Amino acid sequence: MDIFSEIDQMQRQASILTRAGKTIGFVPTMGYLHEGHLSLIRRSRAENDITVVSIFVNPIQFGPNEDLDRYPRDIEGDIEKLRALNVDVLFLPSMKEMYPEGYKTYVIVEGLSDKLCGAFRPGHFRGVTTVVLKLFNIVKPTRAYFGLKDFQQTLIIKQMVRDLNMDIQIIACPTIREHDGLAMSSRNKYLTEEERQGAGIVYRALLNAAEKLKEGAGFKEAASTLRETLKSSPHIREIQYASVYDPETLDDLTDVDVKIYKKPEVVLAVALYYGNARLIDNLLVKLR
Ligand code: AMP
């Protein structure tokens, strides 16, 4: 596996590969890799000649009071996992390499970026779209792989690629879960043993609400089932959002009559503080 920390090296290698007619699959990450990340990498390996993974904890997507400084890192462990999967290239840039002094350009996908997580993390998605666009220009992928665990992020990246006419296929991949349903996340490391034991409640709450919808309940009732199930957990400190949303616009559907809603699917989505860990999760539900 080649490990490049300079943009120049990565770009040169990407150009050589592209000229040789190779397809490049790309999996951008912030490291501390788990099975969720690895599932994206396996998919990329299966669908492309070359797989590039990046590890970069992107400072501009963290707010001033967020966990940038304590975000979990294990670069040696990550490299071992990537080698075991036969990844071709790891792109591992420094902060200065990505944002040298005088850096001034940012990309914003309007509207979608202000909803759900965006309402609680101002500037977060501006940071995400900016770094992803930069990484795309550096890695020159044919296809890029994103997890549906970060449903809103994937939606925003797809919008950016469409709006800016980028010739890259965005592949959305299913959420990988622990045995009790907890969505895998690097941030699960913040959970104490006891909190970890109870954290399966987040997925159970989503399943309960999905069940209501399948039984023909309205959006309001499903949203309240979601919230009531979450509230039964003593570890949940703050529910930032938990409701039923339009999976294209991310509009809250609580006050919409299910009978006049014409799309085939909704997404149940939550963000909450479980102990000290901010957890997000979601579930797409087919209505008919
Ligand atoms: P992160 O390192 O958290 O920025 O995540 C990098 C990529 O992995 C993103 O596209 C995430 O959506 C994806 N990802 C994170 N957790 C999971 C999971 N449990 N299942 C599937 N994909 C995931």
XYZ file of C-alpha atoms and ligand atoms in Angstrom:
311
model
C 0.000 0.000 0.000
C 1.322 3.427 -0.944
C 0.947 6.099 1.707
C 0.953 9.667 0.409
C 0.881 12.655 2.712
C 1.462 15.268 0.034
C -1.247 16.460 -2.349
C 1.240 16.565 -5.220
C 2.158 12.895 -4.905
C -1.474 11.823 -4.663
C -2.521 13.924 -7.650
C 0.335 12.681 -9.789
C -0.458 9.050 -8.964
C -4.174 9.630 -9.668
C -3.327 11.125 -13.082
C -1.084 8.192 -13.995
C -3.794 5.704 -13.011
C -6.508 7.600 -14.884
C -4.364 7.828 -18.035
C -3.779 4.069 -17.813
C -7.570 3.625 -17.950
C -7.934 2.447 -14.334
C -11.081 3.159 -12.364
C -10.465 4.717 -8.968
C -12.779 4.035 -6.023
C -12.452 6.478 -3.130
C -13.458 6.187 0.526
C -12.930 9.395 2.514
C -12.779 8.916 6.317
C -11.674 10.553 9.537
C -9.967 7.339 10.656
C -10.359 5.179 13.775
C -11.679 2.652 11.315
C -14.454 0.194 12.136
C -16.561 -2.301 10.169
C -18.716 0.538 8.782
C -15.694 2.064 7.063
C -14.412 -1.357 6.028
C -17.715 -2.207 4.329
C -17.316 0.866 2.099
C -13.742 -0.124 1.308
C -14.748 -3.700 0.386
C -17.426 -2.358 -1.925
C -14.921 -0.050 -3.587
C -12.441 -2.913 -3.984
C -15.136 -4.999 -5.675
C -16.171 -2.267 -8.119
C -12.905 -0.523 -9.079
C -9.384 -1.288 -10.271
C -7.804 0.867 -7.574
C -9.064 1.849 -4.121
C -7.893 5.000 -2.374
C -8.794 5.668 1.266
C -8.165 9.012 2.925
C -7.813 9.642 6.637
C -8.111 13.282 7.605
C -9.766 14.729 10.692
C -11.073 17.838 9.011
C -10.855 20.762 11.450
C -13.242 23.044 9.543
C -16.214 20.741 10.037
C -15.933 20.939 13.839
C -17.508 23.768 15.833
C -15.483 25.654 18.471
C -16.960 23.607 21.353
C -16.913 20.262 19.590
C -14.636 17.218 19.920
C -11.864 18.001 17.374
C -9.095 17.695 19.995
C -10.320 14.463 21.495
C -11.593 12.820 18.295
C -10.335 9.194 18.547
C -7.237 8.346 16.506
C -5.289 5.127 15.880
C -3.278 5.562 12.735
C -1.141 2.414 13.235
C -4.230 0.253 13.765
C -5.924 1.863 10.750
C -2.928 1.166 8.483
C -2.993 -2.485 9.544
C -6.699 -2.779 8.677
C -6.176 -1.105 5.283
C -3.261 -3.400 4.436
C -5.343 -6.447 5.387
C -7.987 -5.317 2.859
C -5.359 -4.765 0.137
C -6.132 -1.073 -0.209
C -3.901 0.411 -2.905
C -3.355 3.932 -1.607
C -3.801 5.707 1.720
C -3.937 9.482 1.439
C -2.948 10.920 4.804
C -2.480 14.666 4.546
C -1.610 17.035 7.401
C -3.781 19.976 8.354
C -1.246 22.425 6.852
C -1.172 20.463 3.611
C -4.964 20.795 3.235
C -5.362 24.328 4.643
C -2.126 26.275 4.169
C -1.894 29.828 5.411
C -4.067 32.111 3.316
C -6.676 29.441 2.554
C -9.920 31.194 1.571
C -12.328 29.046 -0.455
C -15.424 27.236 0.845
C -18.285 25.347 -0.793
C -21.846 25.592 0.505
C -24.853 23.510 -0.512
C -27.670 25.838 0.469
C -30.795 24.758 2.311
C -30.015 21.103 2.970
C -26.970 22.148 5.004
C -29.052 24.131 7.516
C -31.457 21.364 8.435
C -31.187 18.501 10.990
C -27.517 18.324 12.060
C -26.844 21.641 10.326
C -29.191 23.449 12.725
C -27.165 22.227 15.705
C -23.726 22.336 14.102
C -23.502 25.648 12.209
C -20.864 25.507 9.491
C -20.473 21.735 9.786
C -21.637 20.852 6.285
C -19.741 23.772 4.761
C -16.657 22.103 6.212
C -17.703 18.699 4.887
C -18.490 19.816 1.326
C -15.315 21.893 1.162
C -13.044 19.052 2.212
C -14.837 16.481 0.039
C -14.546 18.693 -3.036
C -10.844 19.219 -2.328
C -10.338 15.476 -1.843
C -12.177 14.749 -5.103
C -9.837 17.127 -6.947
C -6.832 15.429 -5.372
C -7.866 11.757 -5.714
C -9.789 12.096 -9.024
C -12.119 9.179 -8.252
C -14.425 7.407 -10.683
C -16.696 6.443 -7.788
C -16.828 7.649 -4.174
C -18.395 5.703 -1.315
C -20.388 7.220 1.551
C -22.366 5.667 4.398
C -26.113 6.106 4.795
C -25.432 6.300 8.528
C -24.669 9.933 7.670
C -27.813 10.252 5.590
C -27.823 14.045 5.403
C -24.132 14.172 4.502
C -24.616 11.713 1.646
C -27.606 13.683 0.359
C -25.631 16.940 0.442
C -22.620 15.428 -1.343
C -24.895 14.052 -4.072
C -26.428 17.514 -4.488
C -22.986 19.143 -4.707
C -21.795 16.666 -7.337
C -24.948 17.219 -9.380
C -24.892 21.016 -9.067
C -21.195 21.350 -9.920
C -21.328 18.792 -12.767
C -18.620 16.663 -11.231
C -18.019 13.472 -13.189
C -18.027 11.219 -10.112
C -20.494 8.524 -9.154
C -21.608 8.750 -5.522
C -22.429 5.368 -4.011
C -24.507 5.320 -0.818
C -23.842 2.241 1.341
C -25.973 0.689 4.113
C -25.347 1.314 7.803
C -23.331 -1.373 9.593
C -24.545 -2.054 13.142
C -23.388 -3.769 16.324
C -25.290 -6.869 17.485
C -27.758 -4.779 19.489
C -28.398 -2.452 16.543
C -26.173 0.452 17.597
C -24.808 2.043 14.414
C -21.037 1.702 14.329
C -19.267 5.013 14.807
C -15.817 6.179 15.870
C -17.604 8.289 18.489
C -19.021 5.174 20.215
C -15.636 5.147 21.959
C -16.934 8.003 24.144
C -19.561 5.681 25.697
C -18.842 4.158 29.112
C -19.360 0.404 29.463
C -22.753 0.973 31.050
C -23.839 3.477 28.406
C -22.717 1.127 25.660
C -24.962 -1.595 27.139
C -28.010 0.636 26.804
C -27.263 2.396 23.520
C -29.149 -0.150 21.396
C -32.253 1.836 22.406
C -31.568 4.317 19.588
C -32.067 1.690 16.899
C -34.977 0.093 18.774
C -36.687 3.486 18.869
C -36.280 3.797 15.092
C -37.672 0.280 14.595
C -40.660 1.009 16.862
C -41.506 4.134 14.907
C -41.066 2.295 11.584
C -43.427 -0.397 12.854
C -46.063 2.282 13.598
C -45.785 3.604 10.053
C -46.123 0.097 8.623
C -49.278 -0.352 10.714
C -50.682 2.739 9.029
C -50.106 5.324 11.766
C -49.656 8.991 10.847
C -46.303 10.786 10.879
C -47.135 12.582 14.130
C -47.812 9.340 15.941
C -44.646 7.726 14.553
C -42.555 10.720 15.620
C -44.004 10.610 19.099
C -43.335 6.856 19.394
C -39.751 7.585 18.381
C -39.339 10.272 21.043
C -41.165 8.372 23.788
C -38.982 5.280 23.285
C -35.844 7.421 23.426
C -37.024 9.190 26.573
C -37.259 5.850 28.396
C -33.439 5.732 28.491
C -31.799 7.364 31.538
C -28.578 8.033 29.587
C -30.090 10.281 26.940
C -29.194 13.825 28.003
C -30.485 15.817 25.061
C -32.509 14.916 21.991
C -31.504 17.388 19.273
C -33.936 16.070 16.709
C -36.021 12.942 16.319
C -38.752 12.876 13.723
C -40.035 11.752 10.347
C -38.517 13.523 7.342
C -38.843 13.742 3.588
C -35.687 11.900 2.400
C -35.134 14.358 -0.478
C -35.793 17.734 1.156
C -35.278 16.767 4.826
C -38.483 18.645 5.672
C -40.105 17.537 8.922
C -43.309 15.657 8.067
C -44.888 15.710 11.544
C -47.706 17.990 10.433
C -48.187 16.422 7.028
C -51.098 14.056 6.481
C -49.694 10.684 5.443
C -52.537 10.422 2.900
C -51.383 13.455 0.925
C -47.690 12.502 1.049
C -46.933 11.070 -2.386
C -43.344 9.839 -2.122
C -42.681 6.137 -1.530
C -40.336 6.598 1.433
C -39.669 8.631 4.547
C -36.563 8.745 6.706
C -36.700 8.519 10.482
C -33.696 10.395 11.838
C -32.303 11.224 15.273
C -29.399 13.076 16.849
C -28.904 12.977 20.582
C -26.388 13.059 23.380
C -26.054 9.637 24.918
C -23.850 10.310 27.925
C -20.974 12.290 26.390
C -21.337 10.875 22.904
C -23.308 12.678 20.233
C -24.967 9.859 18.319
C -26.867 10.062 15.040
C -28.864 7.358 13.345
C -31.630 6.982 10.783
C -33.846 4.484 9.051
C -35.425 4.680 5.602
C -38.988 3.375 5.680
C -40.935 2.323 2.586
C -44.568 3.370 2.901
C -46.135 1.366 0.127
P -16.228 9.157 9.249
O -14.859 8.579 9.446
O -17.083 9.060 10.458
O -16.188 10.530 8.637
O -16.958 8.237 8.175
C -16.397 8.001 6.902
C -17.424 7.322 6.035
O -17.839 6.095 6.628
C -18.703 8.165 5.858
O -19.147 8.049 4.516
C -19.657 7.518 6.815
O -21.010 7.673 6.449
C -19.243 6.064 6.714
N -19.683 5.332 7.900
C -19.478 5.675 9.195
N -20.079 4.787 10.028
C -20.700 3.884 9.234
C -21.502 2.723 9.489
N -21.793 2.320 10.722
N -21.965 2.026 8.422
C -21.682 2.418 7.151
N -20.926 3.506 6.859
C -20.441 4.226 7.879
